[in-house]
mmCIF file of C-alpha atoms in Angstrom:
data_model
loop_
_atom_site.group_PDB
_atom_site.id
_atom_site.type_symbol
_atom_site.label_atom_id
_atom_site.label_comp_id
_atom_site.label_asym_id
_atom_site.label_seq_id
_atom_site.Cartn_x
_atom_site.Cartn_y
_atom_site.Cartn_z
ATOM 1 C CA MET A 1 -76.789 15.891 52.981
ATOM 2 C CA MET A 2 -75.925 13.050 55.355
ATOM 3 C CA GLN A 3 -78.196 14.640 57.958
ATOM 4 C CA LEU A 4 -81.099 14.739 55.500
ATOM 5 C CA GLU A 5 -80.492 11.182 54.344
ATOM 6 C CA SER A 6 -80.726 9.957 57.923
ATOM 7 C CA GLN A 7 -83.940 11.785 58.822
ATOM 8 C CA ALA A 8 -86.413 9.076 57.863
ATOM 9 C CA LEU A 9 -84.381 6.479 59.738
ATOM 10 C CA GLU A 10 -84.087 8.703 62.818
ATOM 11 C CA LEU A 11 -87.803 9.393 63.013
ATOM 12 C CA ASP A 12 -88.615 5.737 62.549
ATOM 13 C CA THR A 13 -86.933 5.071 65.894
ATOM 14 C CA LEU A 14 -89.437 7.470 67.470
ATOM 15 C CA ARG A 15 -92.474 5.255 67.249
ATOM 16 C CA PRO A 16 -95.764 7.113 67.681
ATOM 17 C CA THR A 17 -97.459 6.964 71.061
ATOM 18 C CA LYS A 18 -100.995 7.412 69.739
ATOM 19 C CA THR A 19 -100.911 9.136 66.391
ATOM 20 C CA THR A 20 -98.791 9.802 63.340
ATOM 21 C CA ILE A 21 -100.098 12.975 61.725
ATOM 22 C CA MET A 22 -97.659 14.670 59.351
ATOM 23 C CA VAL A 23 -98.276 18.326 58.474
ATOM 24 C CA ILE A 24 -96.086 19.216 55.491
ATOM 25 C CA GLY A 25 -95.409 22.745 54.270
ATOM 26 C CA GLY A 26 -95.600 21.845 50.587
ATOM 27 C CA ALA A 27 -93.034 21.176 47.837
ATOM 28 C CA GLU A 28 -91.695 18.130 49.675
ATOM 29 C CA ASP A 29 -88.863 16.299 47.938
ATOM 30 C CA LYS A 30 -90.300 13.696 45.571
ATOM 31 C CA VAL A 31 -87.123 12.946 43.610
ATOM 32 C CA HIS A 32 -83.968 12.615 45.681
ATOM 33 C CA GLY A 33 -83.916 11.432 49.306
ATOM 34 C CA LYS A 34 -87.700 11.871 49.680
ATOM 35 C CA GLU A 35 -87.161 11.859 53.452
ATOM 36 C CA ILE A 36 -90.580 13.173 54.441
ATOM 37 C CA LEU A 37 -92.537 10.944 52.080
ATOM 38 C CA GLN A 38 -90.348 7.989 53.040
ATOM 39 C CA THR A 39 -91.153 8.602 56.707
ATOM 40 C CA PHE A 40 -94.881 8.603 55.929
ATOM 41 C CA PHE A 41 -94.478 5.387 53.936
ATOM 42 C CA ASN A 42 -92.533 3.721 56.744
ATOM 43 C CA ARG A 43 -94.993 4.837 59.422
ATOM 44 C CA ALA A 44 -97.864 3.457 57.339
ATOM 45 C CA GLY A 45 -96.259 0.018 57.247
ATOM 46 C CA GLY A 46 -93.586 0.143 54.562
ATOM 47 C CA VAL A 47 -93.934 -2.512 51.876
ATOM 48 C CA ASN A 48 -96.960 -3.852 53.752
ATOM 49 C CA ALA A 49 -98.692 -0.453 53.674
ATOM 50 C CA LYS A 50 -102.169 -0.048 52.227
ATOM 51 C CA LEU A 51 -102.243 3.575 51.150
ATOM 52 C CA GLY A 52 -105.040 5.953 50.246
ATOM 53 C CA VAL A 53 -104.167 9.137 48.330
ATOM 54 C CA ILE A 54 -106.728 11.966 48.337
ATOM 55 C CA PRO A 55 -105.950 14.404 45.477
ATOM 56 C CA SER A 56 -109.270 16.260 45.750
ATOM 57 C CA ALA A 57 -107.652 19.638 46.513
ATOM 58 C CA SER A 58 -106.031 19.622 43.081
ATOM 59 C CA ARG A 59 -107.545 20.936 39.853
ATOM 60 C CA GLU A 60 -105.949 17.914 38.176
ATOM 61 C CA PRO A 61 -106.701 15.166 40.678
ATOM 62 C CA ALA A 62 -105.952 12.272 38.327
ATOM 63 C CA ALA A 63 -102.482 13.587 37.482
ATOM 64 C CA GLN A 64 -101.781 14.460 41.099
ATOM 65 C CA GLY A 65 -102.913 11.035 42.267
ATOM 66 C CA ASP A 66 -100.727 9.307 39.686
ATOM 67 C CA ARG A 67 -97.747 11.397 40.734
ATOM 68 C CA TYR A 68 -97.929 10.203 44.328
ATOM 69 C CA ARG A 69 -98.820 6.665 43.252
ATOM 70 C CA LYS A 70 -95.522 6.483 41.373
ATOM 71 C CA VAL A 71 -93.544 7.901 44.307
ATOM 72 C CA PHE A 72 -94.950 5.327 46.721
ATOM 73 C CA GLN A 73 -94.676 2.491 44.201
ATOM 74 C CA ASP A 74 -90.992 3.319 43.781
ATOM 75 C CA MET A 75 -90.658 2.902 47.554
ATOM 76 C CA GLY A 76 -92.164 -0.566 47.333
ATOM 77 C CA ALA A 77 -95.881 -0.006 47.933
ATOM 78 C CA VAL A 78 -98.102 -2.503 46.146
ATOM 79 C CA ASP A 79 -101.527 -1.524 47.498
ATOM 80 C CA ILE A 80 -102.473 2.086 46.679
ATOM 81 C CA LYS A 81 -105.973 3.468 46.192
ATOM 82 C CA ILE A 82 -106.589 6.940 44.729
ATOM 83 C CA PHE A 83 -109.656 8.521 46.387
ATOM 84 C CA ASP A 84 -110.540 10.560 43.294
ATOM 85 C CA ILE A 85 -113.503 12.468 44.732
ATOM 86 C CA ARG A 86 -114.550 15.417 42.548
ATOM 87 C CA GLU A 87 -118.130 16.017 43.721
ATOM 88 C CA ARG A 88 -119.423 16.112 47.267
ATOM 89 C CA TYR A 89 -121.955 13.328 46.697
ATOM 90 C CA GLN A 90 -119.081 11.018 45.724
ATOM 91 C CA GLY A 91 -117.664 11.391 49.231
ATOM 92 C CA GLU A 92 -120.811 9.768 50.565
ATOM 93 C CA ASP A 93 -120.237 6.608 48.501
ATOM 94 C CA PRO A 94 -119.736 3.593 50.806
ATOM 95 C CA ILE A 95 -116.960 2.305 48.531
ATOM 96 C CA TRP A 96 -114.547 4.870 50.006
ATOM 97 C CA LEU A 97 -115.379 3.736 53.531
ATOM 98 C CA GLU A 98 -114.710 0.170 52.417
ATOM 99 C CA TYR A 99 -111.322 1.152 51.015
ATOM 100 C CA LEU A 100 -110.532 3.014 54.216
ATOM 101 C CA GLU A 101 -111.185 -0.085 56.349
ATOM 102 C CA ASP A 102 -107.945 -1.646 55.146
ATOM 103 C CA CYS A 103 -105.868 1.527 54.832
ATOM 104 C CA THR A 104 -102.800 1.968 57.007
ATOM 105 C CA GLY A 105 -101.944 5.412 55.636
ATOM 106 C CA VAL A 106 -103.829 8.329 54.037
ATOM 107 C CA PHE A 107 -102.101 11.162 52.171
ATOM 108 C CA MET A 108 -103.863 14.448 51.255
ATOM 109 C CA THR A 109 -102.186 16.330 48.408
ATOM 110 C CA GLY A 110 -101.858 20.033 47.696
ATOM 111 C CA GLY A 111 -104.129 22.298 45.685
ATOM 112 C CA ASP A 112 -106.935 24.461 47.061
ATOM 113 C CA GLN A 113 -107.847 23.927 50.698
ATOM 114 C CA LEU A 114 -111.319 25.402 50.156
ATOM 115 C CA ARG A 115 -111.979 22.809 47.484
ATOM 116 C CA LEU A 116 -110.748 20.003 49.729
ATOM 117 C CA CYS A 117 -112.952 21.096 52.639
ATOM 118 C CA GLY A 118 -115.925 21.723 50.388
ATOM 119 C CA LEU A 119 -115.751 18.152 49.124
ATOM 120 C CA LEU A 120 -114.922 16.292 52.332
ATOM 121 C CA ALA A 121 -115.838 18.307 55.448
ATOM 122 C CA GLU A 122 -118.459 16.580 57.619
ATOM 123 C CA THR A 123 -118.642 13.540 55.339
ATOM 124 C CA PRO A 124 -118.632 10.017 56.803
ATOM 125 C CA LEU A 125 -115.315 9.457 55.027
ATOM 126 C CA MET A 126 -113.534 12.391 56.658
ATOM 127 C CA ASP A 127 -115.085 11.620 60.042
ATOM 128 C CA LYS A 128 -113.649 8.125 59.834
ATOM 129 C CA ILE A 129 -110.226 9.320 58.640
ATOM 130 C CA ARG A 130 -110.051 11.750 61.574
ATOM 131 C CA THR A 131 -111.073 9.099 64.096
ATOM 132 C CA LYS A 132 -108.672 6.461 62.771
ATOM 133 C CA ALA A 133 -105.784 8.942 62.673
ATOM 134 C CA LEU A 134 -106.333 10.163 66.232
ATOM 135 C CA GLU A 135 -106.656 6.577 67.464
ATOM 136 C CA GLY A 136 -103.339 5.681 65.831
ATOM 137 C CA LYS A 137 -104.910 3.229 63.393
ATOM 138 C CA ILE A 138 -103.616 5.016 60.293
ATOM 139 C CA ALA A 139 -100.755 7.364 59.500
ATOM 140 C CA LEU A 140 -102.189 10.605 58.102
ATOM 141 C CA ALA A 141 -100.274 13.198 56.102
ATOM 142 C CA GLY A 142 -101.252 16.405 54.340
ATOM 143 C CA THR A 143 -99.081 18.697 52.251
ATOM 144 C CA SER A 144 -99.733 22.353 51.352
ATOM 145 C CA ALA A 145 -103.549 22.553 51.086
ATOM 146 C CA GLY A 146 -103.651 19.155 52.788
ATOM 147 C CA ALA A 147 -101.795 20.750 55.700
ATOM 148 C CA ALA A 148 -103.870 23.938 55.825
ATOM 149 C CA VAL A 149 -107.058 21.966 56.537
ATOM 150 C CA MET A 150 -105.748 20.332 59.730
ATOM 151 C CA GLY A 151 -107.110 22.861 62.231
ATOM 152 C CA TYR A 152 -110.648 23.648 63.339
ATOM 153 C CA HIS A 153 -110.041 27.174 62.007
ATOM 154 C CA MET A 154 -108.388 27.298 58.592
ATOM 155 C CA ILE A 155 -106.550 29.962 56.633
ATOM 156 C CA ALA A 156 -108.411 29.972 53.332
ATOM 157 C CA GLY A 157 -106.223 32.611 51.718
ATOM 158 C CA GLY A 158 -104.793 36.073 52.125
ATOM 159 C CA GLY A 159 -101.847 38.313 51.417
ATOM 160 C CA SER A 160 -98.210 38.395 52.424
ATOM 161 C CA GLY A 161 -95.455 40.854 53.195
ATOM 162 C CA SER A 162 -97.667 43.438 54.912
ATOM 163 C CA SER A 163 -98.013 44.501 58.528
ATOM 164 C CA PRO A 164 -100.445 42.275 60.434
ATOM 165 C CA ASN A 165 -104.050 43.352 59.904
ATOM 166 C CA ARG A 166 -107.341 41.470 59.799
ATOM 167 C CA SER A 167 -107.843 42.003 56.061
ATOM 168 C CA LEU A 168 -104.613 40.100 55.422
ATOM 169 C CA VAL A 169 -106.146 36.711 56.184
ATOM 170 C CA ASP A 170 -109.356 34.937 55.169
ATOM 171 C CA MET A 171 -110.507 32.419 57.782
ATOM 172 C CA THR A 172 -113.001 29.590 57.548
ATOM 173 C CA ASN A 173 -113.539 26.164 59.105
ATOM 174 C CA GLY A 174 -111.083 23.343 58.452
ATOM 175 C CA LEU A 175 -111.324 19.593 59.029
ATOM 176 C CA ALA A 176 -110.542 19.795 62.788
ATOM 177 C CA ILE A 177 -108.015 16.959 62.773
ATOM 178 C CA LEU A 178 -105.704 19.024 65.002
ATOM 179 C CA PRO A 179 -108.301 21.511 66.281
ATOM 180 C CA GLU A 180 -106.013 23.473 68.604
ATOM 181 C CA LEU A 181 -103.866 24.693 65.688
ATOM 182 C CA ILE A 182 -104.030 27.232 62.890
ATOM 183 C CA VAL A 183 -101.709 26.016 60.133
ATOM 184 C CA ASP A 184 -100.015 28.038 57.414
ATOM 185 C CA GLN A 185 -97.748 26.505 54.772
ATOM 186 C CA HIS A 186 -95.055 27.556 52.267
ATOM 187 C CA PHE A 187 -94.396 29.762 55.268
ATOM 188 C CA HIS A 188 -91.110 31.653 55.030
ATOM 189 C CA ASN A 189 -90.947 30.853 51.314
ATOM 190 C CA ARG A 190 -93.998 33.091 50.748
ATOM 191 C CA ASN A 191 -93.478 35.545 53.611
ATOM 192 C CA ARG A 192 -96.615 34.569 55.539
ATOM 193 C CA MET A 193 -95.656 35.544 59.085
ATOM 194 C CA ALA A 194 -97.929 38.591 59.094
ATOM 195 C CA ARG A 195 -101.005 36.665 58.013
ATOM 196 C CA LEU A 196 -100.477 33.957 60.637
ATOM 197 C CA LEU A 197 -100.088 36.674 63.288
ATOM 198 C CA SER A 198 -103.306 38.225 61.995
ATOM 199 C CA ALA A 199 -105.093 34.892 62.344
ATOM 200 C CA ILE A 200 -103.855 34.406 65.902
ATOM 201 C CA ALA A 201 -104.933 37.920 66.875
ATOM 202 C CA THR A 202 -108.545 36.980 66.201
ATOM 203 C CA HIS A 203 -108.224 33.394 67.529
ATOM 204 C CA PRO A 204 -106.018 33.734 70.617
ATOM 205 C CA ASP A 205 -107.136 30.356 71.960
ATOM 206 C CA LYS A 206 -105.267 28.588 69.128
ATOM 207 C CA VAL A 207 -101.568 28.012 68.443
ATOM 208 C CA GLY A 208 -100.225 29.192 65.095
ATOM 209 C CA ILE A 209 -97.886 26.892 63.212
ATOM 210 C CA GLY A 210 -96.140 27.985 60.010
ATOM 211 C CA ILE A 211 -94.341 25.287 58.050
ATOM 212 C CA ASP A 212 -91.733 25.923 55.366
ATOM 213 C CA GLU A 213 -91.494 23.987 52.122
ATOM 214 C CA ASP A 214 -89.926 20.507 52.241
ATOM 215 C CA THR A 215 -90.456 20.597 56.005
ATOM 216 C CA CYS A 216 -92.793 18.614 58.222
ATOM 217 C CA ALA A 217 -94.286 18.918 61.698
ATOM 218 C CA LEU A 218 -94.928 15.361 62.863
ATOM 219 C CA PHE A 219 -97.539 14.967 65.604
ATOM 220 C CA GLU A 220 -97.195 11.869 67.730
ATOM 221 C CA GLY A 221 -99.994 12.289 70.238
ATOM 222 C CA ASP A 222 -99.971 13.792 73.719
ATOM 223 C CA GLY A 223 -99.316 17.209 72.176
ATOM 224 C CA GLN A 224 -95.824 16.300 70.965
ATOM 225 C CA ILE A 225 -94.463 17.809 67.735
ATOM 226 C CA GLN A 226 -91.297 16.621 66.012
ATOM 227 C CA VAL A 227 -89.699 18.655 63.197
ATOM 228 C CA MET A 228 -88.004 17.211 60.129
ATOM 229 C CA GLY A 229 -86.951 18.589 56.764
ATOM 230 C CA LYS A 230 -84.825 21.265 55.175
ATOM 231 C CA GLY A 231 -86.595 24.371 56.507
ATOM 232 C CA THR A 232 -88.164 25.551 59.735
ATOM 233 C CA VAL A 233 -91.400 25.249 61.644
ATOM 234 C CA THR A 234 -92.567 28.469 63.308
ATOM 235 C CA ILE A 235 -94.718 28.310 66.432
ATOM 236 C CA ILE A 236 -96.713 31.393 67.456
ATOM 237 C CA ASP A 237 -98.081 30.591 70.909
ATOM 238 C CA PRO A 238 -100.442 33.168 72.465
ATOM 239 C CA VAL A 239 -100.698 31.353 75.823
ATOM 240 C CA GLU A 240 -99.343 34.441 77.643
ATOM 241 C CA MET A 241 -100.563 37.116 75.217
ATOM 242 C CA SER A 242 -101.474 40.106 77.359
ATOM 243 C CA TYR A 243 -102.989 42.454 74.791
ATOM 244 C CA THR A 244 -104.215 42.819 71.233
ATOM 245 C CA ASN A 245 -106.145 45.680 69.664
ATOM 246 C CA SER A 246 -107.826 43.290 67.221
ATOM 247 C CA ALA A 247 -111.371 44.000 68.444
ATOM 248 C CA LYS A 248 -110.870 47.769 68.456
ATOM 249 C CA VAL A 249 -109.452 48.610 65.030
ATOM 250 C CA GLY A 250 -110.704 48.455 61.456
ATOM 251 C CA VAL A 251 -109.963 45.438 59.292
ATOM 252 C CA GLU A 252 -107.200 47.218 57.368
ATOM 253 C CA GLU A 253 -105.586 48.947 60.354
ATOM 254 C CA PRO A 254 -102.370 47.557 61.861
ATOM 255 C CA LEU A 255 -102.622 45.081 64.705
ATOM 256 C CA SER A 256 -100.708 45.172 67.939
ATOM 257 C CA LEU A 257 -100.048 42.000 69.937
ATOM 258 C CA SER A 258 -98.165 41.825 73.207
ATOM 259 C CA ASN A 259 -96.231 38.991 74.829
ATOM 260 C CA LEU A 260 -96.523 36.259 72.222
ATOM 261 C CA ARG A 261 -94.193 33.275 72.459
ATOM 262 C CA LEU A 262 -92.292 32.701 69.211
ATOM 263 C CA HIS A 263 -90.308 29.555 68.437
ATOM 264 C CA ILE A 264 -88.377 28.829 65.240
ATOM 265 C CA MET A 265 -87.562 25.135 65.017
ATOM 266 C CA CYS A 266 -85.503 23.081 62.584
ATOM 267 C CA HIS A 267 -84.825 19.396 62.029
ATOM 268 C CA GLY A 268 -84.594 17.487 65.298
ATOM 269 C CA ASP A 269 -86.336 20.108 67.413
ATOM 270 C CA GLY A 270 -89.599 19.379 69.179
ATOM 271 C CA TYR A 271 -92.450 21.203 70.870
ATOM 272 C CA ASP A 272 -94.861 20.255 73.640
ATOM 273 C CA LEU A 273 -98.283 21.845 73.150
ATOM 274 C CA HIS A 274 -99.236 21.093 76.773
ATOM 275 C CA SER A 275 -96.217 22.657 78.492
ATOM 276 C CA HIS A 276 -95.785 25.271 75.712
ATOM 277 C CA MET A 277 -92.073 24.450 75.693
ATOM 278 C CA MET A 278 -89.649 23.905 72.835
ATOM 279 C CA LYS A 279 -87.366 20.882 73.050
ATOM 280 C CA PRO A 280 -84.119 21.683 71.190
ATOM 281 C CA GLY A 281 -82.701 18.818 69.208
ATOM 282 C CA LEU A 282 -79.621 18.731 67.009
ATOM 283 C CA SER A 283 -79.217 22.511 67.149
ATOM 284 C CA GLU A 284 -78.489 22.334 70.873
ATOM 285 C CA THR A 285 -75.219 20.497 70.271
ATOM 286 C CA ILE A 286 -74.123 23.021 67.637
ATOM 287 C CA MET A 287 -74.560 26.224 69.658
ATOM 288 C CA PRO A 288 -74.898 25.941 73.458
ATOM 289 C CA LEU A 289 -77.415 28.402 74.864
ATOM 290 C CA ASP A 290 -74.931 29.913 77.328
ATOM 291 C CA SER A 291 -72.085 30.583 74.878
#
């Protein structure tokens, strides 16, 4: 528990180089230590933060927006706008761009990632959010569906618990905030390894990242990922993949993939997308690699 209570403080000492983009696996703690949400709040400016919450993925956006409003108000936020966009034409309204001008942090909630993309993809609002996040002008976070949309290619849905096969995963376009990634969430909690492998088989130029519940992959620019939370972040890196039968078999036939790099990371661990290397954190001091 002490480790979890110190997470937000620890990550606050790691100031972002260019960006603060938090990809959360869903079901993040909203009641107790709230370490992940507290880190987002701190990175967005703490009590001086001007926050925008986008609940558009949810079927109950008003309730979802109010839920996060209360969480951030309890942390000390006084300036929170709920971007309650329920129709695509609303996303074109200049009022949202005006709100965004002053925002220091934007949070995308869970729900249905197809709904979120359908409402916001290729809108002036989302273009500006992406640009400001990548330039380090806002902290950006997405949980569950809000995490799934981060890549250029997005997992829209699919099954779990089966052998990898192309019918196991439905792919579409995401919001391209972190275009080199394919993100899956609620990862080990819903047994989604096979569907992320299936996605990578057909998109071997991307890196797969599966994020457990109450766990976050924090991107700080220059391809650096920092892990925090109670679960794990799984990296499936096909940089050296030597073979897949994906193009040769039917959609329901099993896939073979050779020479993938697999990394399972927990709190304190990091990953460099440029060098394709894991950077062990706290776990290194617990179990030396040569013991």
